[in-house]
Structure formats: structure tokens, C-alpha cells
PDB file of C-alpha atoms in Angstrom:
ATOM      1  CA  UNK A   1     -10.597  -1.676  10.870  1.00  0.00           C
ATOM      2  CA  UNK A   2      -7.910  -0.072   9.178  1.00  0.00           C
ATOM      3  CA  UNK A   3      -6.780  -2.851   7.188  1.00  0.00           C
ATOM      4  CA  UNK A   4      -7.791  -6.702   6.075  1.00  0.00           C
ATOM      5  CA  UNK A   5      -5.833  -9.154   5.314  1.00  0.00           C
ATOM      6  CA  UNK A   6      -7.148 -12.396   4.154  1.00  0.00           C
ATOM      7  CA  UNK A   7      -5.284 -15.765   3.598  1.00  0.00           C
ATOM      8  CA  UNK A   8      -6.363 -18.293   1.699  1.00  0.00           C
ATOM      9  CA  UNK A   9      -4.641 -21.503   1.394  1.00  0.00           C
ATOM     10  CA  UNK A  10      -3.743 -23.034  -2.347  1.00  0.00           C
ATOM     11  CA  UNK A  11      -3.145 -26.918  -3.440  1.00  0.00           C
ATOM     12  CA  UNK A  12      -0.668 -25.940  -6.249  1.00  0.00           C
ATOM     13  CA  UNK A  13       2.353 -24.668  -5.879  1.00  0.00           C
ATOM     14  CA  UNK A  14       1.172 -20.683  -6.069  1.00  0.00           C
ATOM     15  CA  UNK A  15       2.139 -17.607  -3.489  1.00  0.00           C
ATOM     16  CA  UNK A  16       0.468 -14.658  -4.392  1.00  0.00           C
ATOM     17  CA  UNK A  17      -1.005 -11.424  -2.803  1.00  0.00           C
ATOM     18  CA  UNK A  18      -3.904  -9.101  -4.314  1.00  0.00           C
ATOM     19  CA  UNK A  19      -4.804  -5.680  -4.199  1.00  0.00           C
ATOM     20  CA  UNK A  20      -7.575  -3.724  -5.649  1.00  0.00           C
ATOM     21  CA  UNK A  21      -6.571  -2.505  -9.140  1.00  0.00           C
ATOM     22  CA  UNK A  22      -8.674  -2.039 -11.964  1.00  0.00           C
ATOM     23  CA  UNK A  23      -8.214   0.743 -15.118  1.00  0.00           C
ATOM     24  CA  UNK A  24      -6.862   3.998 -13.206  1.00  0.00           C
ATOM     25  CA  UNK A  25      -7.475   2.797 -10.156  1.00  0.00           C
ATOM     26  CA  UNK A  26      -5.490   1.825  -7.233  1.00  0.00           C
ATOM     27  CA  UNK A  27      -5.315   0.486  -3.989  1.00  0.00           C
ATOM     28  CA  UNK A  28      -2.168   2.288  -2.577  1.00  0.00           C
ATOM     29  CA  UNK A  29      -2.133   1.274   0.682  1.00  0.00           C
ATOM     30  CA  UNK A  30      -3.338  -2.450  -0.511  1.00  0.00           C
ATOM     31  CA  UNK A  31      -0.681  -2.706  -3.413  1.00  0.00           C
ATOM     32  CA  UNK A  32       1.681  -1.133  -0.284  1.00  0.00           C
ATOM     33  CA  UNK A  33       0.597  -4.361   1.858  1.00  0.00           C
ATOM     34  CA  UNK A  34       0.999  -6.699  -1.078  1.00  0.00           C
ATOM     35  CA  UNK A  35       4.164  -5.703  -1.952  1.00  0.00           C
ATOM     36  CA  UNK A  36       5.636  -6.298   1.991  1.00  0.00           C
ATOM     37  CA  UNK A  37       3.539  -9.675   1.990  1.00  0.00           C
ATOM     38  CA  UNK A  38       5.446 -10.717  -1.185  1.00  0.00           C
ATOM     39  CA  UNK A  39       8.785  -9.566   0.017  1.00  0.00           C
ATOM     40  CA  UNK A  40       8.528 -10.705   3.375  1.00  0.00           C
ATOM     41  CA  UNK A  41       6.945 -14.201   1.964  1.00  0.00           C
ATOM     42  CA  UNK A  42       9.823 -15.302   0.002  1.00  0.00           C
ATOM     43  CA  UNK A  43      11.839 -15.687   3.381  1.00  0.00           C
ATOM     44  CA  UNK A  44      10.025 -19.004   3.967  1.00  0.00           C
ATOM     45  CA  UNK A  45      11.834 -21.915   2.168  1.00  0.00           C
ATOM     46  CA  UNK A  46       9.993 -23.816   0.148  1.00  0.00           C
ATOM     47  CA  UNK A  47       7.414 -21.119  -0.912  1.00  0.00           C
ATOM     48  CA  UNK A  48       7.240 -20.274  -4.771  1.00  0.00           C
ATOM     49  CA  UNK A  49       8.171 -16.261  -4.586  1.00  0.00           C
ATOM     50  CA  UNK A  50       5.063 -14.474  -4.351  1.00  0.00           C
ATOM     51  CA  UNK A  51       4.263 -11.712  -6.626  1.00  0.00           C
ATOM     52  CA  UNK A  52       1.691  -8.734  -5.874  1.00  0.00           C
ATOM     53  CA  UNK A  53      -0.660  -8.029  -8.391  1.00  0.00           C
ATOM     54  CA  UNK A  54      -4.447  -6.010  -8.929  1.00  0.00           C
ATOM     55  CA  UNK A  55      -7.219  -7.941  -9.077  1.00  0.00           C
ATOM     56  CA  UNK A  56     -10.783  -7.158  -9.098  1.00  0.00           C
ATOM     57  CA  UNK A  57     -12.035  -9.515  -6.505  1.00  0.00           C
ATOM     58  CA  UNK A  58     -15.399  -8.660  -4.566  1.00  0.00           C
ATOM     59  CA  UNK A  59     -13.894  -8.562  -1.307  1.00  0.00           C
ATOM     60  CA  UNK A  60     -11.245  -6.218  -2.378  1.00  0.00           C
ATOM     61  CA  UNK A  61     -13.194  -3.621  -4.092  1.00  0.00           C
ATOM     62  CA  UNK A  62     -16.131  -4.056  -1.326  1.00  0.00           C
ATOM     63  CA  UNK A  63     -13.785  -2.789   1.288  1.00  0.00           C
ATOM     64  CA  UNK A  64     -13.607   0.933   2.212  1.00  0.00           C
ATOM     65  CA  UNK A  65     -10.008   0.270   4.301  1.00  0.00           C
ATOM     66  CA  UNK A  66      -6.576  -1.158   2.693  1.00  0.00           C
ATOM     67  CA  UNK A  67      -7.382  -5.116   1.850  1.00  0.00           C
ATOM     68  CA  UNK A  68      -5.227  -7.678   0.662  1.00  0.00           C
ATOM     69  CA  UNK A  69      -5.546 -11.511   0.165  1.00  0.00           C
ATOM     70  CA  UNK A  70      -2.717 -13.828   0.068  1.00  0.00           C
ATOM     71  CA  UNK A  71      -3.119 -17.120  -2.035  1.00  0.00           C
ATOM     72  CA  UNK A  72      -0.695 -19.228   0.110  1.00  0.00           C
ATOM     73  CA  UNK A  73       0.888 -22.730  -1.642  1.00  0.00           C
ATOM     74  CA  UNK A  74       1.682 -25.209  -1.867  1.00  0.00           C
ATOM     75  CA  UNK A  75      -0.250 -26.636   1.175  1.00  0.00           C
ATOM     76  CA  UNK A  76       1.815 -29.257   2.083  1.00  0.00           C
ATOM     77  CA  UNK A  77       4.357 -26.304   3.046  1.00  0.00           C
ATOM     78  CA  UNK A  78       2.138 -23.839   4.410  1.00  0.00           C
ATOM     79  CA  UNK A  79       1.281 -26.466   6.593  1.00  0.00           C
ATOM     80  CA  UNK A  80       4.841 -27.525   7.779  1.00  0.00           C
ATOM     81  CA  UNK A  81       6.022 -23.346   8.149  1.00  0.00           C
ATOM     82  CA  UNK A  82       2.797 -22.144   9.559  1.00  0.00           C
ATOM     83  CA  UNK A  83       4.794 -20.650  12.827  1.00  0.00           C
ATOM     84  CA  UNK A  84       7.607 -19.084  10.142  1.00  0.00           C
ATOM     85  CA  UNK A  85       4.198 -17.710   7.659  1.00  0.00           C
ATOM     86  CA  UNK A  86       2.641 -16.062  11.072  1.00  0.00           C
ATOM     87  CA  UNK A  87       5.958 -14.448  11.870  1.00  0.00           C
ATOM     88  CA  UNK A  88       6.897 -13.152   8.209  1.00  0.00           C
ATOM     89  CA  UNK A  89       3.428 -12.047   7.882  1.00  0.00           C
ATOM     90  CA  UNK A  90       3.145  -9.971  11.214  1.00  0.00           C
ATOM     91  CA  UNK A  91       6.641  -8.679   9.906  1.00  0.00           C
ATOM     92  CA  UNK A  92       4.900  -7.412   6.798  1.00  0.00           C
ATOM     93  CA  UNK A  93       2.097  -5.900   9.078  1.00  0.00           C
ATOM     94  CA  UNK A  94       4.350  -3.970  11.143  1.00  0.00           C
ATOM     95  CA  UNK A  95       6.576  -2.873   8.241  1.00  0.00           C
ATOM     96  CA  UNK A  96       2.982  -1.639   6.807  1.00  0.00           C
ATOM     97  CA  UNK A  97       1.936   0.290   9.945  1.00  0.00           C
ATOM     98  CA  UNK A  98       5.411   2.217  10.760  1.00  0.00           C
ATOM     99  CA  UNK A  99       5.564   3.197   6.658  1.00  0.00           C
ATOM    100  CA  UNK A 100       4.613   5.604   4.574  1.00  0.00           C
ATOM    101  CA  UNK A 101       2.012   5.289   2.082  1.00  0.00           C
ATOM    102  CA  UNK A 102       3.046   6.995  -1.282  1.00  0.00           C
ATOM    103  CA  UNK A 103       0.356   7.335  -4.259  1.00  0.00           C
TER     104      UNK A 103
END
């Protein structure tokens, strides 16, 4: 795989999308993705802007490719813009793929 991406729907009203990041190190194609999910993300009304940030989760320091998860919320609106969420989110994926990756 040369990426994952994994979404995880939230009850409160959160957007968020994590890379790997912990003291000196970095993610850069994961903060990369993040930073497209988050931008792309706050196209869909009603969604809090989402903000990219490091975190130290298992999954995303288990990985040996790019990996991202997206905390999607609130769920009542995830729900309702699910066809708008797929479409911003392949968006970001594409953006991701034809880009450079600085670091």
C-alpha cells in the first residue's frame, strides 16, 4: 500500500486528521495527507474546520507507508454529507498523489 487512510466517525462536534509526530520525528508524507484532508474538509458545510496535528497513535507509528486518520464530527452531519465527505476526501487523495512531498 502506499498510503492508509482511516476514518473514524465522532459524536461531538470534532474534525480532525492525524499524522505520526512525536519529538524529531515526522511523518512527511502523513502530515502532507493531513494537511489536504483538513483543507479539503472544511468545504463541507456544517463540519467544524479540521486541523492536522501529530499524534502518537499505534496505528500511525505501526505503519511503514504514509497513514493518516480522520476523526470525522459531528455524526449527525457526516451522516447527511457522506456523498460530499467521499468526494472532498478523494480530492485530498488525488491532490496527495500528483504532489510533491517536501521534508
Amino acid at each position: 500500500a502506499d498510503m492508509y487512510l482511516g476514518l473514524q466517525l465522532r459524536t461531538h462536534p470534532t474534525c480532525r486528521s492525524a499524522f505520526y509526530a512525536t519529538e524529531g520525528v515526522r511523518s512527511f508524507g502523513g502530515a502532507r495527507m493531513a494537511e489536504l484532508l483538513s483543507t479539503h474538509l472544511a468545504q463541507v458545510p456544517g463540519l467544524p474546520d479540521a486541523a492536522a496535528e501529530g499524534l502518537r497513535l499505534p496505528i500511525l507509528r505501526e505503519t511503514r507507508m504514509p497513514a493518516v486518520v480522520c476523526f470525522l464530527g459531528p455524526a449527525p452531519v457526516v451522516v447527511e454529507r457522506t456523498a460530499q465527505l467521499a468526494t472532498v476526501v478523494v480530492d485530498a487523495i488525488r491532490a496527495w498523489v500528483s504532489g510533491p512531498v517536501e521534508g
